[in-house]
PDB file of C-alpha atoms and ligand atoms in Angstrom:
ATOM      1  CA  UNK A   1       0.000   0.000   0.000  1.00 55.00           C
ATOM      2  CA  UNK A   2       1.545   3.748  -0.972  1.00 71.00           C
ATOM      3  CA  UNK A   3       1.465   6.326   1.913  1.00 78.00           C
ATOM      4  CA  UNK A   4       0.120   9.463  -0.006  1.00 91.00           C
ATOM      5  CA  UNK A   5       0.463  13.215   1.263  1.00 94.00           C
ATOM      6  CA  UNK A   6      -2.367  15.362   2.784  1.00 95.00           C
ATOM      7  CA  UNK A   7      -3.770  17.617  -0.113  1.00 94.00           C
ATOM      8  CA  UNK A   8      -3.662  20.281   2.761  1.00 97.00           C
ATOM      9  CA  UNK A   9      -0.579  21.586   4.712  1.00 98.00           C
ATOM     10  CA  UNK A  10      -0.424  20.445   8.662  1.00 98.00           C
ATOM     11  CA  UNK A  11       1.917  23.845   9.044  1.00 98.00           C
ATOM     12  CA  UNK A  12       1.926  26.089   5.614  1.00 98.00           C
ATOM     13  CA  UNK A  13       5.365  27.835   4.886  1.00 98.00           C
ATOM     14  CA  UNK A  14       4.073  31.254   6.547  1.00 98.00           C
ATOM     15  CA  UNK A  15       3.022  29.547   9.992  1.00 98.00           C
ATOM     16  CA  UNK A  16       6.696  27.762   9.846  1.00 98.00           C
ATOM     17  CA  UNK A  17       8.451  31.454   9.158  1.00 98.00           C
ATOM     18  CA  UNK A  18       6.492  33.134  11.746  1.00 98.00           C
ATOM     19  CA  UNK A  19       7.260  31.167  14.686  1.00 98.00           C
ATOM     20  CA  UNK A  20      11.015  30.552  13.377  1.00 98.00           C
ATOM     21  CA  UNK A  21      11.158  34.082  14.105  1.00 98.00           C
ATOM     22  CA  UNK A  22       9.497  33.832  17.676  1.00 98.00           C
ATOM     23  CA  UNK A  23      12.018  30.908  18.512  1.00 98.00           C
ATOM     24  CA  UNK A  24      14.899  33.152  17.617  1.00 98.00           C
ATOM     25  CA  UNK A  25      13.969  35.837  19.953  1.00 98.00           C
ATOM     26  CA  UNK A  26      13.009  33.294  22.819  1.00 98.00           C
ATOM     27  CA  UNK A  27      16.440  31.700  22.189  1.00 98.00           C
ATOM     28  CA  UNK A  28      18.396  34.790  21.812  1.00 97.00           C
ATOM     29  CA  UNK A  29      16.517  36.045  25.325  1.00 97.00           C
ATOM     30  CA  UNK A  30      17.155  33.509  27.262  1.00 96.00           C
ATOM     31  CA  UNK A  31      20.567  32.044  26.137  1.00 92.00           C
ATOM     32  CA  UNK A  32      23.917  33.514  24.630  1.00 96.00           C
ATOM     33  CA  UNK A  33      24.796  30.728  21.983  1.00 97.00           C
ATOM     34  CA  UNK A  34      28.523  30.119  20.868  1.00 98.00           C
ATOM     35  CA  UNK A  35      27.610  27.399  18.535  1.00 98.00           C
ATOM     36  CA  UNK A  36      24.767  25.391  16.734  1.00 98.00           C
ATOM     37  CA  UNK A  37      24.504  21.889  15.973  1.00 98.00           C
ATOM     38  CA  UNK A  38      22.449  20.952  13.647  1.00 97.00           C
ATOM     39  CA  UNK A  39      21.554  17.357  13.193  1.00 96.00           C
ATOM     40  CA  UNK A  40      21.348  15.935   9.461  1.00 95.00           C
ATOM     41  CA  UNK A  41      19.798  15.657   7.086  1.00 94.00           C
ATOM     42  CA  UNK A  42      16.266  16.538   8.943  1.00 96.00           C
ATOM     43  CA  UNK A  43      17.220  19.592  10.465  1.00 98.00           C
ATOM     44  CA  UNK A  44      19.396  21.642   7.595  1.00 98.00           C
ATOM     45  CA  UNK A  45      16.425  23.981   6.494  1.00 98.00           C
ATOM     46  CA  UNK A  46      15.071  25.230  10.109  1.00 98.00           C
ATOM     47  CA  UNK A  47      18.985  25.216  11.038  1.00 98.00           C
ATOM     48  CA  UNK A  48      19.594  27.753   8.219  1.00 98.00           C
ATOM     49  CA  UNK A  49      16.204  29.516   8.740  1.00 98.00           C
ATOM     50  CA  UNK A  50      16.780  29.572  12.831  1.00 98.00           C
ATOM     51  CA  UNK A  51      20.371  30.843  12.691  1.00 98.00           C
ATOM     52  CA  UNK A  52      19.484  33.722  10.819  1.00 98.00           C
ATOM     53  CA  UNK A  53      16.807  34.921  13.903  1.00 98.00           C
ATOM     54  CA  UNK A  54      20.564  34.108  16.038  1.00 98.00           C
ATOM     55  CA  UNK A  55      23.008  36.809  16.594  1.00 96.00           C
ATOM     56  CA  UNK A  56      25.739  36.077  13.987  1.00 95.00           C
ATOM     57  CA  UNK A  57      28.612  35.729  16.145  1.00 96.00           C
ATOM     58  CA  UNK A  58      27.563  32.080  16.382  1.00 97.00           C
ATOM     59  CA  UNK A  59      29.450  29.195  14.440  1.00 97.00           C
ATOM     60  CA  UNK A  60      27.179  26.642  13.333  1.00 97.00           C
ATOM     61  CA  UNK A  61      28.119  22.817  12.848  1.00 97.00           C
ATOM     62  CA  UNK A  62      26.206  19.567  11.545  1.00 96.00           C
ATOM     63  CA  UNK A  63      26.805  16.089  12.805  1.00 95.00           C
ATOM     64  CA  UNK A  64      24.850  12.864  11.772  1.00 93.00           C
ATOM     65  CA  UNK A  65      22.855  10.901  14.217  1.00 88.00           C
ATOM     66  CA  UNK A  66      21.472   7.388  13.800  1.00 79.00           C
ATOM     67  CA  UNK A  67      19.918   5.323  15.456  1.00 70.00           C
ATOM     68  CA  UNK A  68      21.575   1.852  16.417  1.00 56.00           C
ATOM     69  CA  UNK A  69      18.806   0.140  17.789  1.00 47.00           C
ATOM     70  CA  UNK A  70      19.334  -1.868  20.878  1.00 38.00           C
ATOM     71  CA  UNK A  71      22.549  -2.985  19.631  1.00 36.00           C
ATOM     72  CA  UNK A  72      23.518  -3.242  23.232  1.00 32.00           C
ATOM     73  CA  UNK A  73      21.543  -1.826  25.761  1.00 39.00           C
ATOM     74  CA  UNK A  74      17.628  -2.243  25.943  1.00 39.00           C
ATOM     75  CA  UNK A  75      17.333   1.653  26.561  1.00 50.00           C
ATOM     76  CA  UNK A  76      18.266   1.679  23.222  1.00 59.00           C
ATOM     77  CA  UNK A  77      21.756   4.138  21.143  1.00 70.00           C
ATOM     78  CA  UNK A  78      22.479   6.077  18.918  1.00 79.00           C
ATOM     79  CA  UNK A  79      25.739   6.331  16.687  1.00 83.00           C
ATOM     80  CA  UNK A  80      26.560  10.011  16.201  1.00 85.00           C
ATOM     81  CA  UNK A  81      29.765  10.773  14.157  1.00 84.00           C
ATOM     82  CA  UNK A  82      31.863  13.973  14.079  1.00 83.00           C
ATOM     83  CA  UNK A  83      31.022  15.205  17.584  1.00 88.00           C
ATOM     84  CA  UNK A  84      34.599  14.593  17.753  1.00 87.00           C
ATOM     85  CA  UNK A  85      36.099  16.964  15.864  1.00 90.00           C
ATOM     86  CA  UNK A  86      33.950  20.240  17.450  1.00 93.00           C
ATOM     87  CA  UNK A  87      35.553  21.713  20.459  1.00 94.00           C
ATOM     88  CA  UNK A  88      32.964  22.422  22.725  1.00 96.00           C
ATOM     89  CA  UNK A  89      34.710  22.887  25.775  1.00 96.00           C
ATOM     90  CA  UNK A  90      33.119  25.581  28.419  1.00 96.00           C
ATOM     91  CA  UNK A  91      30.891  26.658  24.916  1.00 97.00           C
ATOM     92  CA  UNK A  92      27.355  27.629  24.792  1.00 98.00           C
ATOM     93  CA  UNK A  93      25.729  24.783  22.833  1.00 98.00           C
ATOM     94  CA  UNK A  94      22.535  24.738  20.843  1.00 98.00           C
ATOM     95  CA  UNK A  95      21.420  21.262  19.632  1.00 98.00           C
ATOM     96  CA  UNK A  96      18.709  22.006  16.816  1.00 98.00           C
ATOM     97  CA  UNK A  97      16.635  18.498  15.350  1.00 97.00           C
ATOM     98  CA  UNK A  98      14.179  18.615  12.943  1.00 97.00           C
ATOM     99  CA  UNK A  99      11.586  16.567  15.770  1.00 97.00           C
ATOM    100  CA  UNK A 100      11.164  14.929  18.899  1.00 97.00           C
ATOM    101  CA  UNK A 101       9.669  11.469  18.622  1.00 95.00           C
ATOM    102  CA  UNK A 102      10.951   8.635  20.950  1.00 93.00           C
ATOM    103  CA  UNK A 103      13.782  11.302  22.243  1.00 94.00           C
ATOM    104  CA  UNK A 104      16.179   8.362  21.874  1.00 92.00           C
ATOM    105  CA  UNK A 105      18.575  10.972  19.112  1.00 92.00           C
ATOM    106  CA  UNK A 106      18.223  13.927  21.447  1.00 95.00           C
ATOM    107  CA  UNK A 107      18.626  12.499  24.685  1.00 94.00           C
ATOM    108  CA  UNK A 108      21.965  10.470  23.219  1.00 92.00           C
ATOM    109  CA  UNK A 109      22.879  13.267  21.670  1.00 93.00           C
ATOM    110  CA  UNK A 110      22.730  15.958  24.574  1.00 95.00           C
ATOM    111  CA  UNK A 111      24.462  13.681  26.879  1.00 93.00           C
ATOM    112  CA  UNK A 112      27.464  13.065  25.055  1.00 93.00           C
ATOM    113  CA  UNK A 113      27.702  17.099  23.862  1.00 95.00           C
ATOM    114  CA  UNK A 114      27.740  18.038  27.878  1.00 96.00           C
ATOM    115  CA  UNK A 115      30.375  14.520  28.536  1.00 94.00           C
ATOM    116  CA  UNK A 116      32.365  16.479  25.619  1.00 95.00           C
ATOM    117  CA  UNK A 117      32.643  19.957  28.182  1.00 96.00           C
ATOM    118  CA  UNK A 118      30.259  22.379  26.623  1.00 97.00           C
ATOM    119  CA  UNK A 119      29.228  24.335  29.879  1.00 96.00           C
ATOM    120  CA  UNK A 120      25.412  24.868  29.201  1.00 97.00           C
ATOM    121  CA  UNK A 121      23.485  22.809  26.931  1.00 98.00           C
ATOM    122  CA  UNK A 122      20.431  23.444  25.286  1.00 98.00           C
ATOM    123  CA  UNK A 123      17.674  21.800  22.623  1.00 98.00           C
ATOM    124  CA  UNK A 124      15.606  23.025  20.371  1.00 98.00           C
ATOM    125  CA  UNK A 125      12.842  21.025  17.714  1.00 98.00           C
ATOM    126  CA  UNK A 126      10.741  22.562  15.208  1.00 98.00           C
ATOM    127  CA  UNK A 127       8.210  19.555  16.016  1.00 98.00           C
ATOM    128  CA  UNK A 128       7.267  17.852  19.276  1.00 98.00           C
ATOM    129  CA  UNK A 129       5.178  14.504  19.241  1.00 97.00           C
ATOM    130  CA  UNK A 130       5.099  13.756  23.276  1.00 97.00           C
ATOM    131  CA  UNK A 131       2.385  11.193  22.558  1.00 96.00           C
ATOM    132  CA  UNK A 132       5.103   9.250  21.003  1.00 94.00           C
ATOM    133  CA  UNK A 133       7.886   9.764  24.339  1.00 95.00           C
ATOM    134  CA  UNK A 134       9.849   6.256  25.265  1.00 94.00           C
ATOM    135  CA  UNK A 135      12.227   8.473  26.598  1.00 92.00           C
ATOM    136  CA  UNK A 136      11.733  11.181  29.438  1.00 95.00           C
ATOM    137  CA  UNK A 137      13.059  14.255  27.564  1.00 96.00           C
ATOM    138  CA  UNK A 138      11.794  17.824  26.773  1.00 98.00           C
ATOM    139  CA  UNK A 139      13.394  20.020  24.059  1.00 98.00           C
ATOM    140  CA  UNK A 140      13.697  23.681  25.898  1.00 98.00           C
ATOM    141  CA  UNK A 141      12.452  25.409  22.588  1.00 98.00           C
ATOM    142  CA  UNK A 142       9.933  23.616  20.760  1.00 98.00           C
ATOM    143  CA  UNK A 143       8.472  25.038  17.143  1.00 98.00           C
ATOM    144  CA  UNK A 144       5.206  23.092  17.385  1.00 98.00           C
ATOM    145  CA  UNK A 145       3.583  20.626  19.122  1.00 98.00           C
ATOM    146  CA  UNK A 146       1.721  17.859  17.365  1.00 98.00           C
ATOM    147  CA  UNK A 147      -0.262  15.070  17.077  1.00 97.00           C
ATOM    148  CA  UNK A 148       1.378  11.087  16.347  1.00 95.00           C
ATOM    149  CA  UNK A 149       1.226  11.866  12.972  1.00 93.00           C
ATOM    150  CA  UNK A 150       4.180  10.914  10.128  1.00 94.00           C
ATOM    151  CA  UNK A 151       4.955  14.203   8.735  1.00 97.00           C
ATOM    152  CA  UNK A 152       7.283  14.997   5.657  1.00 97.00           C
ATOM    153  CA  UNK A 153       8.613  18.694   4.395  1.00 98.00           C
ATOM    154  CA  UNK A 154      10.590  21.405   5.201  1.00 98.00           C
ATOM    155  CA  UNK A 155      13.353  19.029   5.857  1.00 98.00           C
ATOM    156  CA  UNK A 156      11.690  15.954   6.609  1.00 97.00           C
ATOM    157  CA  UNK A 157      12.186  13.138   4.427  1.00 94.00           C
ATOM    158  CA  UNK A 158       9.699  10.053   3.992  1.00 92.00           C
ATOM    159  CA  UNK A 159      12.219   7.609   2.059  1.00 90.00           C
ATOM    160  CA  UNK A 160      14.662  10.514   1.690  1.00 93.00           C
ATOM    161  CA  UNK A 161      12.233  12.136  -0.362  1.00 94.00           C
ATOM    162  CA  UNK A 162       9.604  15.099   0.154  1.00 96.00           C
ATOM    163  CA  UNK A 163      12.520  17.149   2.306  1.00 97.00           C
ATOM    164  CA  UNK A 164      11.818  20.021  -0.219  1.00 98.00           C
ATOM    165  CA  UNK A 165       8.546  21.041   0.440  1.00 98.00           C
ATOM    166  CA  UNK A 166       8.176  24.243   1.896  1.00 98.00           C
ATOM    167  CA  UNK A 167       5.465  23.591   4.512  1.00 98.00           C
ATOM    168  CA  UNK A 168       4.794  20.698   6.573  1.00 98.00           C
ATOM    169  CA  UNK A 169       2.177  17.167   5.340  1.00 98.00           C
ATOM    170  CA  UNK A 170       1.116  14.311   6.676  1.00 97.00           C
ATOM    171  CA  UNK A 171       1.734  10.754   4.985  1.00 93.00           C
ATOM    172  CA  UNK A 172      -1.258   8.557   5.197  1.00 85.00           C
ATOM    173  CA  UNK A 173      -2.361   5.214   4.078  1.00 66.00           C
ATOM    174  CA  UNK A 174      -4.840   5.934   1.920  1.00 64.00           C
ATOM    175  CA  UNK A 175      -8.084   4.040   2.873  1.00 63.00           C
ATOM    176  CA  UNK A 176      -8.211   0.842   0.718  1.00 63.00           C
TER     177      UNK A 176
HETATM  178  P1  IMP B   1      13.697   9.941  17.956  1.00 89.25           P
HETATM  179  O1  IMP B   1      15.060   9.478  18.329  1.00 89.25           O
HETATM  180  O2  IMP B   1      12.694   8.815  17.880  1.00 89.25           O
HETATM  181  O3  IMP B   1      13.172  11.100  18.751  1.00 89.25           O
HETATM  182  O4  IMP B   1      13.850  10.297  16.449  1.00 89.25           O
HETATM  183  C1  IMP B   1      13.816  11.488  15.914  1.00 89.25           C
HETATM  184  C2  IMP B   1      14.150  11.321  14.442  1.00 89.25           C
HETATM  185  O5  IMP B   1      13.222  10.425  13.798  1.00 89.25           O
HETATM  186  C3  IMP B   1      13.991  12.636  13.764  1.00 89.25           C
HETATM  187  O6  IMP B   1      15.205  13.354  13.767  1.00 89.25           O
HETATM  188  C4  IMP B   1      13.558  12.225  12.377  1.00 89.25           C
HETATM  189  O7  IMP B   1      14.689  11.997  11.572  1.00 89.25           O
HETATM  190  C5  IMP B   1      12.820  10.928  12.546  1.00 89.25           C
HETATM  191  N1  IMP B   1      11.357  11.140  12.560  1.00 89.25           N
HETATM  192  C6  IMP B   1      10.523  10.981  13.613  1.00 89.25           C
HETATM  193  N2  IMP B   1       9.254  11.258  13.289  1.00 89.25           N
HETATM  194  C7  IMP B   1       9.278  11.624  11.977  1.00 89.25           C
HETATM  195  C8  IMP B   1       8.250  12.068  11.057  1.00 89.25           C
HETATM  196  O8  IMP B   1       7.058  12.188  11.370  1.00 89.25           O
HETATM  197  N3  IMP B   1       8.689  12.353   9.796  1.00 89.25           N
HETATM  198  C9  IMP B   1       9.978  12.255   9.405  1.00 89.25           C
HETATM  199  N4  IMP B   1      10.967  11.866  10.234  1.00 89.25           N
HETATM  200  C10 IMP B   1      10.620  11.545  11.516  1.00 89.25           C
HETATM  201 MG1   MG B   2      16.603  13.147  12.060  1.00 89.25          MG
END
């Protein structure tokens, strides 16, 4: 059966723009940010729309995150590569992701950035889908919060594909 795309937006391109721009003032109140990381591929087009709402004094940076599985421990992991090579010691870290779903990526993920010496260490999603939590984890800055629904666009892929749209659709299985 082929998942199909909503003939309507969930989030059209202006909704997405306009509260881009709110999360870059709430950021830029609240925290002073040295550097972004952006996690690929999901994240590149709200990283590059975000970090121009972002003072630019800030470096940004993209790693790769995937997830292992349980390869070895039932809470399950997640193999990120390159956090190596950024020196984030005593820096002011933003860790952007396109969304929050299980919170396996960003929970991995934040962990290791603070293990690596960044002094404060914050999160922020364009989406949020709590209902789908396995892992106790709030982003601080959240875009929007929605329902469990599979959602391609504005960076999100379905089969690496769709990540150009400019707004934000559900995938469905079309009713047989
Ligand atoms: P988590 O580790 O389960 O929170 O996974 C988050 C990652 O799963 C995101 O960075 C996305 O790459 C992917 N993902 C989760 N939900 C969706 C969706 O609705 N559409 C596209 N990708 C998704
Ligand atoms: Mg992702």
């Amino acid at each position: 059966m082929e998942y199909e795309l909503s003939k309507e937006p969930l989030l059209t391109a202006s909704q997405i723009e306009e509260r881009v721009q709110q999360l870059g003032l709430e950021i830029s109140s609240q925290f002073q940010v040295d550097l972004v990381i952006g996690v690929l591929t999901g994240s590149f087009i709200f990283v590059a729309d975000l970090v121009r709402c972002l003072p630019n004094t800030i470096q940004v940076r993209f790693i790769k995150a995937s997830s292992y599985g349980c390869s070895q421990q039932s809470s399950g992991s997640v193999k990120i590569s390159s956090l190596e090579e950024l020196d984030l010691k005593n820096k002011k870290v933003l860790v952007i992701d396109d969304i929050l779903d299980t919170g396996r990526t960003l929970s991995c993920l934040l962990e290791q950035v603070r293990l690596a010496g960044a002094n404060i260490v914050k999160s922020a999603v364009l989406l949020d889908k709590p209902s789908r939590r396995e892992v106790s984890i709030e982003a601080d800055f959240v875009g929007f919060s929605i329902e469990n629904h599979f959602v391609v666009g504005y960076g999100l892929d379905y089969a690496e594909g769709y990540r150009s749209l400019p707004a934000i659709y559900k995938m469905s299985i079309p009713s047989p």
